Each structure stands twice: as C-alpha cells, then as structure tokens.
C-alpha cells in the first residue's frame, strides 16, 4: 500500500512521488448485537449495539535509520513519541539538581517543565531521534481511535415513537503542538495568541484571582519563542479524545388514522429531533473530540452544532 | 493442431510488436505542461528561470521591508532580544538545509540544451540560472559554512544523497565559477527596466561573495571556523577586481540630486519605480491592481514597528566636518534627538526621524511632521529605542493604509564602491585615488567631506581598535551607507566582530523625562545608569550571551545528521 514518502536527506531537493512501499497489518474485531421485540400490541422496542476495535502495525517499510519522524517496521500506526513530564521546577536549586535540559533552551526557572531523564544520562534530549537511539523519548500514547462504539435504542408506544443514538470512542490520545494557541493560549509569537478562561490556570508563584498558582495546569507562560521549551510533546499535556456523545434523539407522535383521515391525511406525524445533544469527554473544552483539526491549527474549525428541530410529516 | 500453434504464435508475436511501440505507452497530460513538450524555445527557458526571482529577500507584507533586515544586529533591535545574539538558539531538529531551489536550477542545466533556438538568443537565461545557483549556495554558505555541493538532479537512490559536506572554500570557488559563467552569458545594462538580472549584478554579487569569504578566511583563521593555510588574500583580490571592473564599466552611478540634503532619503522612498535608475541595479515592482502589495508604508512613516535604531549605530555617524563625535568640536551631545543629529553626517537625519521631518505630504503640503519617537507606544506602534527609523518611509498617506507599492531594492551600486574600498583596505592597497572613485562619491551625494587617508585621526571609539585606521573608517562608511538594509549581520560574521555583541546590551536614545513625561523609569521604560534607554534590562540582565565558538554558523538539523551519517555538525552545536 501507499505509505508515507521515505525519509531521504534533503539535498535531494524534492519529494519523491508516493509509491507502493508499505505493508500494514490490521487486527481487530467488530461486534454487533441487536434486539427487537414487542410487548403486548401497543409497545415495541429495539436496541442495537456495535463495538469495534483494531490495531494497525507496520510490517514492511523502508526506513533504514528507523528515524522516528517516519514509519518504521514494527511501529503501531498512530504512535505518539514524547517526553515524560516530572512536573514544574520549583526554584533554581531544583533546576541545578535536575538533568541538563539545555538542548531545548538555555534558560530554565521556576514554573518551567521538568522532563524525566529516562535514559539516566544527565541530559534531556532526543538522541538521534531513531528507534535505536531515542534519548529520553518514549511512546506516550496513540492517536488512533480505539473501541469505537454505538448504541441505538428506540421504542414505539401507541402513537409515540422514541429513538436515540449514542456514539463514542473508548480511547484516543491527542497532542496539541506548541503552535496550537487554542490549547496553550500562547504560540511562541507575539501574534495570534488567544486566551480563554482556562488559560488563566498557568504557573505563577502565588496565582491570581483568576486561578493559577504553583499547582496550575499550564507551565510558566512565554509570549516569545521560549514558549516552545515547555510545550514539547509530553505526557502531562497528552489529551484524551475519548468521548461518548448523544448524536441524535428523536421523539415523535403519529396522530391516529381515524383522526387524520377525517381531514384526508393518510399519515400525520409530528416530531422533535436533536443532534449532538450531550457530550461527555475529558478533552480540553476548546476542542471537539470529533474535530480536533483545523485548517489554521488545531481547534480553529467550524464546530459540530447542537441542533434542535421540530418537524411535521404529512402523507396524503 | 499445427495450425493452432502457428496462429497462437502469430498472435503472441503481434502482441509483442504492439507492446514494443514505445510511443504508444507515452501519454502526455493534456491539461498540464510536461517536460516532454517544454524546453523548446527561448521563452520556455525564460519562464523557467522566472520562478527563482521570488527568492530575493523583499520580506513579507506586514513589515518594514528590507529596512528591518538589520533587526537582530548592533544596528537595530526589536522588542524581544535576538536569539542568535543572545546565544539562546538551540540545535535545530528539522527545517532549513533547503535544496529545493538548487535542484530546480540543476534541472535547468540538464534540460536547456534541448532548446532549438540559437544559444545567443537564450544565453541570458543560462546566465541567470548560473547566477541563481550561486545565490542559493551563497545563502547556504553564509548560514551553514560547509555544505554538500550538488550540481545535478539527484534520485532517491543517488549516492550523492549521502555525500559529506564540501569545504566552504571549495563551495565558494564553485559559486565564483558559476558567477563567472553568469557574467559571461548575461547581457550588460538594465534588463527589463532593472527587474531582470544582468552582467553587472553578477559582478557585484561576485565581489560580495569573494569579500565575504575572503574576510571570513582572514578573520576566522585559527578558529574552528577558519581555513588553515589561507589568509583570504586571493579572494580579497578577486573581490577588489570584480568591484573595480564594475566601477570601470560605468553602467551604473550614484544617484544624486542638486540638494544633497534629500538625495539619500529619496533613493529609498521612490513612490513610483526604479525604471532607468542610475544606482538601483535590481528591484521588485509592486502593483495593487495585481494584488502585489505590501504594508511597509503602514509602519515606516507612521509607527515604530516594534523595532528601533541603536545608540551604537547613531554614534558611528561622523560629524559634518568629517570627524568622529569623539573628536569633532561640532558634536552637540545626545541629550535629545535634534541635538544628537545636529552637525552630523546628513545620512543620519535621512535614516532616523528627527523633529520636523515630514511624515505625510499631500499635494506638496506637509500635513504631518515627526515630533518625537513612539517610545511610549506598545506593540507594533512602539519605537523600541527612541530612535525611529526613517529610511524607506514615503510620506504619502495614500500608501499608508490598504497597502503600499513602494518598490523594493534588491541590489544597489553603492555596495560595489564599498566592496571595492574594503577589499583594497584589507589587502593594504587602498590609495587615495581608490577612495576618490568610491567612498568620495557616497560622501559627495550627501555633502560630506571626503575621506582623506593621509589625515585620519585616531578615534578612541573605533569599533576595531586593533585594526588599521583605514579599515576602521572604511567599515564605518559601510555601516553608515548601508545601515538598516540587511548587510550588518553578514558583516559582523565575516569580520568575526563578536566583541561588539558579547555581554553587550543594546542601548537606545538618552532618555529625557521632559520629552516623554508619561513614561515612568523602571515601569514603562528601562533606563541604564548613564540615562540611556535600555530595552533588555529586565529580559537580558547580563547582556548578549553570543558564543563565538558556536553562533557564527547555524546548526545543521539533527534529522539530516541521522539520515546521512557522513554529515558532521557545526562547531559548538
């Protein structure tokens, strides 16, 4: 199948065309259970549940250096390589006692991110950024959606019909790069920053009326490129895009024939329908778990709408 | 059965014959230009090289254009300190190290001979291709030093993908050889009103590269960046020869006006275009109707742009008697902007705003003049240092909002004069006669006395006290004439002039509380112990941390080192 273009030294000066260069192996299952029944003559109900899960592995792909910026053999598709976060530096002594993080920036101070020295070499870095030498990087998550499920339940009782459809993903990790101002508030440049309420929860020695403090969620903020040192791909800011959502809910009432036929109507049904009514997710509330992308950066996308509609079906 | 065998073999033979018809299998796209039906005419070649012109630096829309290119040097600063000067850059992972354009030029060299026209008709474009390859490698050389020299289009399985870096002196020689070809093939004189390359531009660029590499070899000798066994004199001679050749050709000259008080300023804020201009050798035209516009004039004649000129640059301007401020009796001090600009080289007033200077002119009436710098403003309106840039500003309000079309200078002749004088000064062969045909012309334009080699008085504030008086004065002239046009970083790098950077904090104007009553020292403006605006007092308390063993070159992206184990990282990274 078509994999990504092979990583080649950029003295090539071009992107070679895509080619049939990869073999993937996907393993998974799908379960679907449905049930329909009737209790008495007035009440019928149905339920349908589906659950599917799969994992995809790269079986064959040419990446002789096994550089992590591209596929490599044995990789699980969607792997996220990142650093493990220890926490915030408390003070200069804490910085001095910790491994050298100067590969990311020259200045480290209280409120900056402390990364875990996984290979215990006293230096935080990415090694050669290859599978054999990945420094302090490790797989911290996977961006492929796992455990996709859906549940549809409905019943009819006399003229009343009710249907709802739940949908969700059981596990999916997402990481927002340092340029994603909708997630971080800042993006390492004086332009195009955007502060939402939750961005006030950033590190500061004593916090403010709006939140934040030594135990804040976000690190010490920078409006300049120094921002990038604290916003590396890392475990603390790995977000879960798992969710469950009520995609659709519909309640209808069909007027009995004997009534509607009096006005020469074969069938008359009124209904109330709602889309995207409720969503449960742990994802940052500036994002929608189904649409985390965006043309101008993650989160900058027309959102899914909650829509409520009323309708009337008339057949003559 | 026998008949069957015969007929089957006939059918097979027929199939094979058909399959061997190569033309049958080649299907050219109907809605695209493919390489099979290109490269036929001179115009094909011209159109192909046109793609390289946007690579010239004209900066993006929402900036002050080329006049902000010195930001991040000791000439100009921005609100936040420059990472290279501060020594806070980190090794890059990917990006940069770009050979895309070089491949495109190499593709030209492998294809242009298919052209059916006479070589004489299209040699201009072959020359342009040589120029562009030299230009692209010139940029790589100045960023990375040694780079692999690739002069053909590579394939994914080419061995050259894994080539080591070519030594910088070899790269420089290849560049100069390409430029010699460009000089040989391109036509002389303004080409398409100065919007296409010509022979003279290639000669100028040759002098630039030779001077760059010659001074680099001379001043980096004995360091990790140096080249053992060379003092740069061969290249310096090449630089001097090329520049002198250009001078002697007489195709270009220094732009002058009857009133020397404005000529320099008018050179940079041409409201129309540079068609037929004596000094501008290559320029970029804008046209609002074609959507070709920028917003340089939104900033320059109105706002500080979040940048500012440093005290260091201002102090380097001579007084109008030709003496430095440390020696001249005409120097009035620097308590306010009008005072600091009084009795100085007129280029100072034409580079930075002084009170009363017109900022908006409508129908020959000045409707707005400069009063004081926008030091108290914030963001893109602020003038960071208190010395506000004036060079390039056009006082035409119609250009300030909605887009401006002031043309962008890419090469100008004054550089040739300065390259000539500097190369000769470095070689120790600069004569008064040489000065008279180079620096004197720049001084005459603005009404400054000539540089008299016999009477140079030692300036206690020379930037390069260990170097000869002549080199100091020639470098001063270069800094003043080309100020804020993007030459300064390369000059500092090739001169190995880190003593102007390390531990330094760039300073702005002397802070006058009378001039800026709304500013509170230590709160809304930072001021040093001598009373000068000190923009980085809080953000960079110890000054620039530039590392001379590392920061002269950029790091090679580590991704490239991984993909090609024959590459070695630059020193210090």
mmCIF file with all atom_site columns, C-alpha atoms in Angstrom, chain A residues 9-12, chain B residues 99 148-165 564 566-567:
data_model
loop_
_atom_site.group_PDB
_atom_site.id
_atom_site.type_symbol
_atom_site.label_atom_id
_atom_site.label_alt_id
_atom_site.label_comp_id
_atom_site.label_asym_id
_atom_site.label_entity_id
_atom_site.label_seq_id
_atom_site.pdbx_PDB_ins_code
_atom_site.Cartn_x
_atom_site.Cartn_y
_atom_site.Cartn_z
_atom_site.occupancy
_atom_site.B_iso_or_equiv
_atom_site.pdbx_formal_charge
_atom_site.auth_seq_id
_atom_site.auth_comp_id
_atom_site.auth_asym_id
_atom_site.auth_atom_id
_atom_site.pdbx_PDB_model_num
ATOM 1  C CA . UNK A 1 9   ? 18.412 13.626 3.023   1.00 0.00 ? 9   UNK A CA 1
ATOM 2  C CA . UNK A 1 10  ? 17.054 16.966 1.893   1.00 0.00 ? 10  UNK A CA 1
ATOM 3  C CA . UNK A 1 11  ? 19.936 17.542 -0.539  1.00 0.00 ? 11  UNK A CA 1
ATOM 4  C CA . UNK A 1 12  ? 17.623 15.562 -2.817  1.00 0.00 ? 12  UNK A CA 1
ATOM 5  C CA . UNK B 2 99  ? 17.989 22.256 -1.625  1.00 0.00 ? 99  UNK B CA 1
ATOM 6  C CA . UNK B 2 148 ? 27.410 19.437 0.127   1.00 0.00 ? 148 UNK B CA 1
ATOM 7  C CA . UNK B 2 149 ? 27.877 20.826 -3.369  1.00 0.00 ? 149 UNK B CA 1
ATOM 8  C CA . UNK B 2 150 ? 25.236 19.181 -5.546  1.00 0.00 ? 150 UNK B CA 1
ATOM 9  C CA . UNK B 2 151 ? 25.253 20.164 -9.201  1.00 0.00 ? 151 UNK B CA 1
ATOM 10 C CA . UNK B 2 152 ? 22.859 17.669 -10.736 1.00 0.00 ? 152 UNK B CA 1
ATOM 11 C CA . UNK B 2 153 ? 19.371 16.438 -10.006 1.00 0.00 ? 153 UNK B CA 1
ATOM 12 C CA . UNK B 2 154 ? 19.574 13.500 -7.650  1.00 0.00 ? 154 UNK B CA 1
ATOM 13 C CA . UNK B 2 155 ? 17.345 10.462 -7.461  1.00 0.00 ? 155 UNK B CA 1
ATOM 14 C CA . UNK B 2 156 ? 16.178 8.683  -4.317  1.00 0.00 ? 156 UNK B CA 1
ATOM 15 C CA . UNK B 2 157 ? 18.917 6.098  -4.868  1.00 0.00 ? 157 UNK B CA 1
ATOM 16 C CA . UNK B 2 158 ? 21.735 8.516  -5.740  1.00 0.00 ? 158 UNK B CA 1
ATOM 17 C CA . UNK B 2 159 ? 24.933 8.076  -3.786  1.00 0.00 ? 159 UNK B CA 1
ATOM 18 C CA . UNK B 2 160 ? 25.354 11.844 -3.545  1.00 0.00 ? 160 UNK B CA 1
ATOM 19 C CA . UNK B 2 161 ? 22.467 11.963 -1.081  1.00 0.00 ? 161 UNK B CA 1
ATOM 20 C CA . UNK B 2 162 ? 24.924 10.672 1.466   1.00 0.00 ? 162 UNK B CA 1
ATOM 21 C CA . UNK B 2 163 ? 27.805 12.920 0.461   1.00 0.00 ? 163 UNK B CA 1
ATOM 22 C CA . UNK B 2 164 ? 29.772 14.680 3.179   1.00 0.00 ? 164 UNK B CA 1
ATOM 23 C CA . UNK B 2 165 ? 29.889 18.452 3.381   1.00 0.00 ? 165 UNK B CA 1
ATOM 24 C CA . UNK B 2 564 ? 23.158 10.989 6.356   1.00 0.00 ? 564 UNK B CA 1
ATOM 25 C CA . UNK B 2 566 ? 28.534 11.374 6.641   1.00 0.00 ? 566 UNK B CA 1
ATOM 26 C CA . UNK B 2 567 ? 27.437 14.821 7.735   1.00 0.00 ? 567 UNK B CA 1
#
